[in-house]
XYZ file of C-alpha atoms in Angstrom:
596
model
C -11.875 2.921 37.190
C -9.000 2.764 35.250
C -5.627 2.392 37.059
C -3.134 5.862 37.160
C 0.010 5.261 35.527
C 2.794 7.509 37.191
C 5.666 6.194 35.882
C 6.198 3.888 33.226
C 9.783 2.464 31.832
C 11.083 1.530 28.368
C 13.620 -0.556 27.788
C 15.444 -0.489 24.342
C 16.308 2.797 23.142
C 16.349 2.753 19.021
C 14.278 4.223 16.849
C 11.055 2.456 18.178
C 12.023 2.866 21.938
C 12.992 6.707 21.466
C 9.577 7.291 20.091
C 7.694 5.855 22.614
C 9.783 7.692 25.236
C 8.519 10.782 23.108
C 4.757 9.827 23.379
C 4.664 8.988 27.182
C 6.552 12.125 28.064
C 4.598 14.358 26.028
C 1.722 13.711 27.791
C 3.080 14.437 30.969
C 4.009 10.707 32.079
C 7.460 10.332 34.037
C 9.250 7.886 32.163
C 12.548 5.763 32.907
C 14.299 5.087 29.793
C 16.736 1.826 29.530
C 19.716 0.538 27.539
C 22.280 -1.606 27.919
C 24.699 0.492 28.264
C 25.941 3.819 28.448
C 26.540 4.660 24.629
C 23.321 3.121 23.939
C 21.677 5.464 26.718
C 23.310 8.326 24.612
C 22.229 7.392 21.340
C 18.728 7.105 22.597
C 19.510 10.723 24.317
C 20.323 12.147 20.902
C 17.587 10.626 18.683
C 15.010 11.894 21.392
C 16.754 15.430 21.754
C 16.535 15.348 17.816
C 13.579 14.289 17.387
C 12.000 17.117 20.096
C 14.573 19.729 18.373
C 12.605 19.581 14.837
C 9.337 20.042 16.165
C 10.480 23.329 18.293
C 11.389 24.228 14.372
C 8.344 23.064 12.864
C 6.610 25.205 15.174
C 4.677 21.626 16.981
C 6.030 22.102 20.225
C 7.129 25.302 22.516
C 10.688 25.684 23.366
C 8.922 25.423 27.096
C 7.047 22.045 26.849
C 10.289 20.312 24.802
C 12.068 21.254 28.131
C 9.388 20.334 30.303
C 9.183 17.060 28.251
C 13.000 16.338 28.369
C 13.218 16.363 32.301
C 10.678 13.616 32.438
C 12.978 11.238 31.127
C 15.596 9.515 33.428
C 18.209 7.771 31.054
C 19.297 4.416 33.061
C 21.914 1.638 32.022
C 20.138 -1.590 33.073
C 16.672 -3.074 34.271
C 17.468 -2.620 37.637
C 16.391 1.261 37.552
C 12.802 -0.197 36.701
C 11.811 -1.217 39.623
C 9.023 1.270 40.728
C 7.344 1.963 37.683
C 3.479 1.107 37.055
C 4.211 -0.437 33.343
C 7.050 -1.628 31.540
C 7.380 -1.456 27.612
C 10.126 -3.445 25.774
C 11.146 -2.312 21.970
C 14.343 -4.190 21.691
C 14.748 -6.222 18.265
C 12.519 -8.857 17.173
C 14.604 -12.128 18.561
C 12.258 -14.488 20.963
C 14.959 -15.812 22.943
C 16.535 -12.059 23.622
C 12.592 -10.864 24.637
C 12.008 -13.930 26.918
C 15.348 -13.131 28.897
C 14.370 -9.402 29.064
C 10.943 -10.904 30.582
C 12.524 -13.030 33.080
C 14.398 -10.675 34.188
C 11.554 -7.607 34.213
C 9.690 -10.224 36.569
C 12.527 -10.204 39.172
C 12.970 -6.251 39.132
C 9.502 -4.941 38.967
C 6.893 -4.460 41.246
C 4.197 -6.980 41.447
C 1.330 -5.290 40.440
C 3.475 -3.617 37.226
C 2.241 -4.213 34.079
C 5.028 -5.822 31.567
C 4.244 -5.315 27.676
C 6.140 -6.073 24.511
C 5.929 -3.939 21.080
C 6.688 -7.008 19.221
C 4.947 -6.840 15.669
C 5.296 -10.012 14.863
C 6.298 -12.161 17.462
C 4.340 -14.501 19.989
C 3.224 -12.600 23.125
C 2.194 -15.490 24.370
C 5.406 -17.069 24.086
C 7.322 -14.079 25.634
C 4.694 -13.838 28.950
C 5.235 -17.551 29.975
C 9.013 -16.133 30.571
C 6.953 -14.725 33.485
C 5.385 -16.024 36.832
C 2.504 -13.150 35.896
C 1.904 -14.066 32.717
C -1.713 -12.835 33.515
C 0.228 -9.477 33.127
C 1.924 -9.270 30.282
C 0.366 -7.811 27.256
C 1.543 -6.768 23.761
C 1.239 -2.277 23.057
C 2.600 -2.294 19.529
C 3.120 1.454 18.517
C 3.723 2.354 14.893
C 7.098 4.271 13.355
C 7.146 7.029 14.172
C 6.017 6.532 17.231
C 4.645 10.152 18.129
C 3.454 10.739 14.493
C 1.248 7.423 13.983
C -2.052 7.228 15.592
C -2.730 3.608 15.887
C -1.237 1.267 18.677
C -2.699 -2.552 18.492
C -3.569 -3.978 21.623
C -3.001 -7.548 21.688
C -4.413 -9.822 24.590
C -3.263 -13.483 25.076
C -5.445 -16.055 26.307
C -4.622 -15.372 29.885
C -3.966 -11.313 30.115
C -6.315 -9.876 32.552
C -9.599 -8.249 31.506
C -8.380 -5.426 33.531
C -5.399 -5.038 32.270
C -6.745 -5.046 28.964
C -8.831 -2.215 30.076
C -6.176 -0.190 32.139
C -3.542 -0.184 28.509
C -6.784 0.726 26.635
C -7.474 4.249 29.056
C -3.976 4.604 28.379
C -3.486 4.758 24.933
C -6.662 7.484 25.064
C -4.857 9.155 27.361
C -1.908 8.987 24.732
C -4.284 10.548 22.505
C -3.924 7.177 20.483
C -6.847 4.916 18.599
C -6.433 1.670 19.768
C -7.332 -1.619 17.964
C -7.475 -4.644 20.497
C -6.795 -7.978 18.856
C -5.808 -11.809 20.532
C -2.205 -12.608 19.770
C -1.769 -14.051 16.337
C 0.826 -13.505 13.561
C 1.182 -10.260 12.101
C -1.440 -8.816 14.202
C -3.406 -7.010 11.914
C -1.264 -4.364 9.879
C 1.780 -6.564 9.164
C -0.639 -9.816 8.441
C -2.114 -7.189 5.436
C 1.088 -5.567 4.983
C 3.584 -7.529 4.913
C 2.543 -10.727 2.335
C 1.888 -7.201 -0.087
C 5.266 -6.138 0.254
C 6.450 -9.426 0.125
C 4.666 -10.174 -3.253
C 5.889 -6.343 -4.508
C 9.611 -7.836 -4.077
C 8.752 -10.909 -5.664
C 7.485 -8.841 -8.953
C 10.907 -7.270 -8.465
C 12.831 -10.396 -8.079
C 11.088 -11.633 -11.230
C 12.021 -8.658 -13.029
C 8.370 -8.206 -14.404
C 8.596 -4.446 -13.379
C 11.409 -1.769 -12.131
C 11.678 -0.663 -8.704
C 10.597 2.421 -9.942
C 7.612 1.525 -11.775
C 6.460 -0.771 -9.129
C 6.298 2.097 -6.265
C 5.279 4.827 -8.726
C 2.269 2.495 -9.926
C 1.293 1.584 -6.106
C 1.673 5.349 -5.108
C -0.098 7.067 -7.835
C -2.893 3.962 -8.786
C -3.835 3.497 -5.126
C -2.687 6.846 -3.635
C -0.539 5.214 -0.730
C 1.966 7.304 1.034
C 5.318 5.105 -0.315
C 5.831 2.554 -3.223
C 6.087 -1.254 -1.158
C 10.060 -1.118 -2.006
C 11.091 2.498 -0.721
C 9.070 1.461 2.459
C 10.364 -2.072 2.344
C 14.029 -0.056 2.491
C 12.858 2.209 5.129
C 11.688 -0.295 7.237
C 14.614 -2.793 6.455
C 15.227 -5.785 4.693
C 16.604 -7.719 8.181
C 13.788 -6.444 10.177
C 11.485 -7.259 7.325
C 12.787 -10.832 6.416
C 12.510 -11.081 10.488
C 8.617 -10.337 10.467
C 7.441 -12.743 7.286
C 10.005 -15.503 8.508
C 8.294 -15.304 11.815
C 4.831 -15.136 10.171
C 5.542 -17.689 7.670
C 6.545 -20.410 10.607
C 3.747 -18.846 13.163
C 0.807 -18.264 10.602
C -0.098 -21.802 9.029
C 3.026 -21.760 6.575
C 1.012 -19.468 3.635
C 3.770 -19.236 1.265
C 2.391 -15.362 0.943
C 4.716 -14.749 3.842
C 7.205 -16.821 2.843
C 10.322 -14.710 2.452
C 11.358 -14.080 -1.565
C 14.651 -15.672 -1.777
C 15.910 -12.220 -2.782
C 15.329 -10.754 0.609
C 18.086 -13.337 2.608
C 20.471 -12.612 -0.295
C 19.965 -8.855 0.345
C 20.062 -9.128 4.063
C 23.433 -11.486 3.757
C 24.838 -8.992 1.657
C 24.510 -6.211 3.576
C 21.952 -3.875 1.730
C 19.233 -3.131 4.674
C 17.998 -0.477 3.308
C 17.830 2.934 4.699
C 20.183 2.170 7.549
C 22.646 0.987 5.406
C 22.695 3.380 2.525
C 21.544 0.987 0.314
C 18.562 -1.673 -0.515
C 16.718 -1.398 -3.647
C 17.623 2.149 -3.600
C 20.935 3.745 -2.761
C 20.738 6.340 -0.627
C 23.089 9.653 -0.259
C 24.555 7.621 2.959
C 23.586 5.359 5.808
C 20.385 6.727 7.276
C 19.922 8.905 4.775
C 16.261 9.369 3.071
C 17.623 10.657 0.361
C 17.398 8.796 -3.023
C 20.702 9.047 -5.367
C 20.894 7.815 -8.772
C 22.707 4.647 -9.425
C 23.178 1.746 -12.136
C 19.954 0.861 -12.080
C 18.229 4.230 -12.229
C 16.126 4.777 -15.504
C 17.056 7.650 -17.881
C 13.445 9.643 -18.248
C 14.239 12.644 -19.826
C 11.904 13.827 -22.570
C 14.686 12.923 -25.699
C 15.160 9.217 -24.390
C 11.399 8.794 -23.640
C 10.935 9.390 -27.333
C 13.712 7.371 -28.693
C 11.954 5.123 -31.417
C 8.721 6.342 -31.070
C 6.855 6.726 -34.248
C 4.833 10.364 -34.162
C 1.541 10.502 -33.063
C -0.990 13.647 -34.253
C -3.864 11.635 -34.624
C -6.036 9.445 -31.897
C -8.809 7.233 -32.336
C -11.034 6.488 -28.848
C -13.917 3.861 -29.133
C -16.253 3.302 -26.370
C -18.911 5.157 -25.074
C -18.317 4.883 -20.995
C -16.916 6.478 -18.226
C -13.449 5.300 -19.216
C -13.540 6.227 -23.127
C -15.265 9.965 -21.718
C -12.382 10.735 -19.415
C -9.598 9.418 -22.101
C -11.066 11.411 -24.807
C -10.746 14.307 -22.407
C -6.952 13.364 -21.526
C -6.015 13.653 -25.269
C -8.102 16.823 -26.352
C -6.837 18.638 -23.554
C -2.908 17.511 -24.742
C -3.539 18.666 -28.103
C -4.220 15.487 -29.888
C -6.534 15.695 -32.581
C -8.721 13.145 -31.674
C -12.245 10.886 -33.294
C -14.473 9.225 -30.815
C -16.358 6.092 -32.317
C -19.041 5.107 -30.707
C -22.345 2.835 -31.905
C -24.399 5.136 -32.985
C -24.748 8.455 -33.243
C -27.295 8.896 -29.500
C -24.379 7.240 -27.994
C -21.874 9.890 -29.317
C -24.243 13.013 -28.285
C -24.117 11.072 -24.791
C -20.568 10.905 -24.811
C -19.955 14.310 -26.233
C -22.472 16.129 -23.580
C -19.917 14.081 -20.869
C -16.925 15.818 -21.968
C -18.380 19.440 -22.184
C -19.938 19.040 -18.299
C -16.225 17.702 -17.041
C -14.278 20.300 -19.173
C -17.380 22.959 -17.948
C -16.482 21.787 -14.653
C -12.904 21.897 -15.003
C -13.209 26.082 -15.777
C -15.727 26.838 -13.209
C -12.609 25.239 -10.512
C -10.538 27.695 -12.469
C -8.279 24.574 -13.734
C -9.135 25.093 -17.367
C -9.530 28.682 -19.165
C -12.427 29.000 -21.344
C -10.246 29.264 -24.675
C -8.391 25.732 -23.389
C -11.754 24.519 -23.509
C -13.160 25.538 -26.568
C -9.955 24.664 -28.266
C -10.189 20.881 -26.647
C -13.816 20.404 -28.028
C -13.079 21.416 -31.203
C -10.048 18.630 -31.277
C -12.566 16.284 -30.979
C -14.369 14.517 -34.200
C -17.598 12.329 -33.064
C -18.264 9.155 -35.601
C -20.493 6.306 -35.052
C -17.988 3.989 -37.897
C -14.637 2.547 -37.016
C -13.876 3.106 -41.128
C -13.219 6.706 -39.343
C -10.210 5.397 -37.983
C -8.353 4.599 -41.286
C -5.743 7.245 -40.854
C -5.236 7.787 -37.447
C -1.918 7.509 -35.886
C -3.159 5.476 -32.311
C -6.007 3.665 -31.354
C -7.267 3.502 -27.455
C -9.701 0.594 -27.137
C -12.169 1.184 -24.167
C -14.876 -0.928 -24.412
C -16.710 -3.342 -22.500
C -14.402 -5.685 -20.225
C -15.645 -8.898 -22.459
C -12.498 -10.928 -24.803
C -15.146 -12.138 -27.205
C -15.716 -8.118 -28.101
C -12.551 -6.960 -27.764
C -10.834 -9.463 -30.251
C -13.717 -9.009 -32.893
C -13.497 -5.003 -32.422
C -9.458 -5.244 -32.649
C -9.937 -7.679 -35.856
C -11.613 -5.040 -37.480
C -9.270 -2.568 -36.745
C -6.628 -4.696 -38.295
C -8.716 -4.290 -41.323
C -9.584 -0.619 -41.365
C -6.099 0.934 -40.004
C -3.214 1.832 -42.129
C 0.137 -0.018 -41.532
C 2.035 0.883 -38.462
C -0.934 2.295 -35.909
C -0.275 1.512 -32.542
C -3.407 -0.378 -31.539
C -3.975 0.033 -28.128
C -6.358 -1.542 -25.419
C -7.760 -0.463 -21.741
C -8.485 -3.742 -20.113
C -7.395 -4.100 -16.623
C -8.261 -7.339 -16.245
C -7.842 -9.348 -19.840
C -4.918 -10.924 -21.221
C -3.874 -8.188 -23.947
C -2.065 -10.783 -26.187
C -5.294 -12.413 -26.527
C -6.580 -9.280 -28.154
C -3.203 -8.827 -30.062
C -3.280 -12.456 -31.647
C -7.139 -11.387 -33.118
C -4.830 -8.747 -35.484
C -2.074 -9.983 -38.240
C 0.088 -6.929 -36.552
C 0.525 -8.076 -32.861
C 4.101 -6.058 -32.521
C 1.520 -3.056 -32.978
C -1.080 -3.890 -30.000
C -0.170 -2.486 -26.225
C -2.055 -1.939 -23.399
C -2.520 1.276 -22.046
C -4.467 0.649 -18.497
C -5.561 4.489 -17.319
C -6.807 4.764 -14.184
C -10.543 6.043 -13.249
C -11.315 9.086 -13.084
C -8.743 9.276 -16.386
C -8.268 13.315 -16.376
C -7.677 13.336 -12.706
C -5.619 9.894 -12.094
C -1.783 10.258 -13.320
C -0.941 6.665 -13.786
C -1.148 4.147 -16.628
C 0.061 0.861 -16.892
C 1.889 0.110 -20.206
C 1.535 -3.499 -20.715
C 3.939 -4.990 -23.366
C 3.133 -8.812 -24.941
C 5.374 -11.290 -25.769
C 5.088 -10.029 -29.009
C 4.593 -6.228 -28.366
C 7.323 -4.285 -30.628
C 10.394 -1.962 -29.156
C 8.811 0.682 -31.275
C 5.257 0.307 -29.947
C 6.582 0.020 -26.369
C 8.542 3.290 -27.273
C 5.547 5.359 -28.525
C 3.665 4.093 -25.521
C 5.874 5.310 -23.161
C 6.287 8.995 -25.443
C 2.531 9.198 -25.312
C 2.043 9.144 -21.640
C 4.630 11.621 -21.134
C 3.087 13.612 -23.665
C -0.046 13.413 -21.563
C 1.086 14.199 -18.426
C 0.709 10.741 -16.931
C 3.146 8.602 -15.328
C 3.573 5.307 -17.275
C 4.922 2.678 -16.085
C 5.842 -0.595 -17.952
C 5.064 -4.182 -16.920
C 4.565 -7.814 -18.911
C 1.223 -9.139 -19.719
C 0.034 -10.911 -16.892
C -2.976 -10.854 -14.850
C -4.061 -8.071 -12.642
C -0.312 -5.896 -13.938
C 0.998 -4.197 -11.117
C -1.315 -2.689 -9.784
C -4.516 -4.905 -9.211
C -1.801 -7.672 -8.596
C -0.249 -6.565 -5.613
C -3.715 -4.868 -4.478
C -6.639 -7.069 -4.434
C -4.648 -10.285 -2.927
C -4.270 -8.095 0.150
C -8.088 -6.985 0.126
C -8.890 -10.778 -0.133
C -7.075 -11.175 3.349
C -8.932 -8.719 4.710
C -11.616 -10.210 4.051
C -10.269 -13.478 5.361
C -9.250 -12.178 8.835
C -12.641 -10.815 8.997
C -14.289 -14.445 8.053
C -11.824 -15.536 10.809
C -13.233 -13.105 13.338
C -10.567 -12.166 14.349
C -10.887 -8.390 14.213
C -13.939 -6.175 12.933
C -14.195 -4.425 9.683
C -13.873 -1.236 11.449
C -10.769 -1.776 13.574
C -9.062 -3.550 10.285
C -10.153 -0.471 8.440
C -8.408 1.390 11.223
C -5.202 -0.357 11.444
C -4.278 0.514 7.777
C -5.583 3.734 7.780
C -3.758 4.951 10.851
C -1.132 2.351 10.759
C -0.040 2.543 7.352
C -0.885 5.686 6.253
C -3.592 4.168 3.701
C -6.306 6.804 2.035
C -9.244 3.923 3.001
C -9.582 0.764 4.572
C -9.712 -2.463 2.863
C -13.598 -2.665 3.723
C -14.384 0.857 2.655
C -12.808 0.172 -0.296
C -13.912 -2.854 -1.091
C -17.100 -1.146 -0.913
C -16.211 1.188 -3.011
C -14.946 -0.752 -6.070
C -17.945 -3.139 -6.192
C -17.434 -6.657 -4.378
C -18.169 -8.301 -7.540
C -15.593 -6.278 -9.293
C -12.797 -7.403 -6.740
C -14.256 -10.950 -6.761
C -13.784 -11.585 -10.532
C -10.427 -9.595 -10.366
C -9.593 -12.210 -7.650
C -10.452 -15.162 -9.202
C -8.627 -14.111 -12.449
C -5.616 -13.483 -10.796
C -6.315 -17.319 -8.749
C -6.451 -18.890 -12.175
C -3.757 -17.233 -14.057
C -1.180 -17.714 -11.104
C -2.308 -20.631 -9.109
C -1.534 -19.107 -5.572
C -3.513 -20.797 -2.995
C -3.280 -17.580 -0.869
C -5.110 -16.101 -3.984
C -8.406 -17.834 -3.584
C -11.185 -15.882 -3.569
C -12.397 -15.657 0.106
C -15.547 -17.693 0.501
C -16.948 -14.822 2.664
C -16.543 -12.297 -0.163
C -18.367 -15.179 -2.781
C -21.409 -15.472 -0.833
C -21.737 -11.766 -0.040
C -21.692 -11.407 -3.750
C -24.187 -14.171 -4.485
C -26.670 -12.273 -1.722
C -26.573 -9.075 -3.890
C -24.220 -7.385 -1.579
C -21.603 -6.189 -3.445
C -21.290 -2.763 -1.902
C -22.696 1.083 -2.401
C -23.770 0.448 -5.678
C -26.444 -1.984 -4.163
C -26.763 -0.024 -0.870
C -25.062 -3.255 1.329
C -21.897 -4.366 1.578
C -19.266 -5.234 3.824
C -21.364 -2.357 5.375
C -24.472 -1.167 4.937
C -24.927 2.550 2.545
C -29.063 2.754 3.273
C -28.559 4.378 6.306
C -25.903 7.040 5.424
């Protein structure tokens, strides 16, 4: 049986330490809240009163039960008041020294059979129990901000914590009406070890300047539908707190230079710009603590008349390719008004491709998204060919053919031959260098990428990917035609995997690692992000989802181009490909689809 916890104390009173007040009281626990002092007491008072206050409005918690939950809380200056509760959790900030005191001195105070545990996310619980003479006792609860909002707590067991206690914090967090995770004590855990070498590689795109703040979130919000671009939620969690965590992972973790801190962090920190708290990081906000987002010197100017701004006029599109991608684009452009001719080889091809379009524009009226005459008028847009000589006076051309250079430069060589001067020649690779493709024309300021997204009527996003050699004026009709689209562009250089699959598939590859490492399952990893970060899937379901030999030779691209040890491919994920596992498609992956 599972021990009855009474009474339990938490010491630190911030944001973290409010919250978890909240969580224990709402579930009927007596809890003894402590600060240092009196002020801090209050300010934990007010962020918990707050905090209760807008879910009364919200209608998430009767005007009776916030009371009831209020006068469970006794607000204490100093450890001293702690010394009859069943468990102990500290949330003070992430210094060892200042956690190891706090230990020392939660040994002296507290009853010996009281459980003492840390929230640390990054630090060494380990490290902070030995502070003890119970070290058998101590064990790491790590909620997630906000505290009563976020589902997932990580358990983390040293080498010496009691089975039982393991057990005792694990009926607990059920009782919390929490899902646990329970993991030994390593860097990171698991969230912040997949989190944070993301967000530190989003800041080092920044730092680069190889994308804007702005196109950098908007391309990891909209391409991967996650709940906040890496640099608003690097601002909301701050920059100190942040450079804390990979600083302490960098030194704890083996020294992978993926957690290595980008210089541009410390000089942020040192200068004062925090983030949130401090009214401004790589956002300014209306005022310290704000979450509002105000417009300053760098914020772009996207109104319609500057997105157009040297565009050259577009009327006419020409689509080749025959596949899922070439469908759904065809769609995109019909539907925008764009008179548009689909080449294809050979004229079954085009019937295929032309019977796609009419079921997804079919389907789009039966949902009532489309009206009949929308789709009618669409169709009858679009001009089906089986010769690129088609394409002589079109205005645009949207490669989307198969992911192979060798095909792509001889296609994009005849276009060179067949298009009249100044056609924006465009291409859909996600994975190729586009200048390669641009270089097979005598008009490379005229080639762009234009990266949509799959499904490409549903997904908003595409990357525009400018060369070395990419014009102003191409760039500029890029941009014009994505707006004109509906889609959210959003510019980067020519370099492997763009924004998108760059800052993506290095963090499934550690995944994947920490799963060759045993050191959590697939389903608890899937878990963590999915409850911990707010993530639409796991890195496993995913993974699964995309095709593990997809991800692999998007991996080992990106290995080659940049030369990132952290980038290697995972030799897990390599021989899971090699055994035919590469995920629903083949029925097995990282788990298997037969029996589903």
């Amino acid at each position: 049986m599972a021990r009855e916890f009474t009474s339990v104390g938490v010491v630190g009173l911030g944001t973290m330490g409010a919250g978890i007040v909240e969580v224990f009281a709402r579930n009927g626990i007596d809890v003894v809240a402590v600060e240092i002092s009196a002020a801090a007491v209050e300010r934990g008072r007010v962020t918990l009163t707050g905090s209760t206050d807008r879910a009364v409005a919200k209608g998430k918690l009767a005007e009776a039960d916030r009371d009831a939950l209020l006068a469970r809380v006794d607000w204490q200056v100093g450890l001293d008041a702690l010394h009859s509760v069943d468990l102990v959790i500290e949330a003070v900030p992430e210094h060892l020294d200042l956690k190891q005191r706090i230990f020392a001195e939660l040994d002296r105070v507290c009853k010996p059979e009281a459980i003492l545990a840390t929230n640390t996310s990054s630090l060494s619980v380990t490290e902070i129990s030995v502070a003890t003479t119970r070290p058998n006792q101590v064990i790491g609860i790590h909620f997630f901000n906000p505290a009563p909002v976020m589902k997932l707590v990580e358990v983390v067991r040293t080498v010496v914590t009691s089975a039982d206690v393991v057990a005792d914090v694990e009926a607990l967090c059920e009782r919390l009406g929490k899902v646990d995770v329970t993991i030994s004590d390593r860097a990171g855990f698991i969230a912040n070890a997949l989190l944070f070498g993301y967000l530190n590689h989003a800041v080092s795109m920044f730092e680069s300047r190889y994308a804007t703040r702005e196109d950098i979130d908007a391309a990891m919000k909209l391409g991967c539908g996650l709940p906040m671009g890496p640099l608003a939620l690097m601002d909301l969690i701050g920059l100190d707190t942040a450079y804390e965590i990979l600083d302490t992972m960098y030194r704890r973790g083996g020294r992978d230079r993926r957690h290595a801190p980008v210089p541009l962090i410390k000089q942020m920190v040192t200068a004062g710009l925090l983030g949130r708290k401090s009214g401004r990081g790589f956002y300014t906000y209306e005022r310290p603590g704000s979450p509002v987002v105000v417009t300053d010197e760098h914020t772009p100017v996207t109104t319609g008349a500057a997105l157009a701004d040297g565009a050259r006029a577009i009327a006419k599109v020409g689509i080749v390719g025959s596949g899922t991608m070439a469908t759904g684009i065809i769609e995109v452009f019909a539907k925008a008004g764009y008179e548009v001719i689909s080449v294809t080889r050979g004229a079954e091809k085009s019937a295929k491709v032309c019977e796609a379009v009419k079921t997804s524009l079919n389907k789009g009226v039966v949902r009532g998204k489309l009206s009949e005459e929308d789709r009618d008028a669409a169709l009858g847009r679009v001009t089906w060919s089986a010769t690129l000589d088609h394409l002589a006076d079109v205005d645009l051309v949207v490669e989307a053919v198969v992911e192979e250079l060798s095909v792509k430069k001889a296609l994009f060589a005849s276009l060179d031959e067949i298009c009249k001067p100044g056609v924006v020649l465009a291409t859909t690779t996600s994975s190729l260098p586009v200048i390669d493709v641009a270089m097979a024309t005598q008009r490379p300021a005229d080639v762009i990428g234009l990266h949509f997204f799959n499904p490409a009527p549903i997904m908003p996003l595409v990357e525009i990917v400018q060369t070395i050699r990419t014009s102003a004026e191409t760039s500029a009709t890029a941009r014009a035609v994505c707006a004109a689209l509906g889609k959210t562009g959003v510019v980067c250089g020519d370099r492997s995997g763009f924004i998108v699959n760059a800052l993506l598939f290095p963090y499934l590859n550690d995944a994947v690692k920490m799963l060759e490492a045993s050191y959590s399952t697939a389903d608890d990893i899937d878990y963590a992000m999915k409850l911990g970060c707010g993530y639409p899937m796991g890195p496993f379901e995913l993974l699964d989802v995309v095709g593990l030999d997809v991800s692999l030779a998007i991996q080992r691209e990106l290995y080659l181009e940049l030369r990132e040890p952290g980038f290697a491919p995972a030799p897990l994920l390599e021989h899971l490909v090699t055994a035919g596992y590469l995920g629903r498609k083949s029925g097995r992956g990282f788990r298997d689809h037969t029996k589903r």
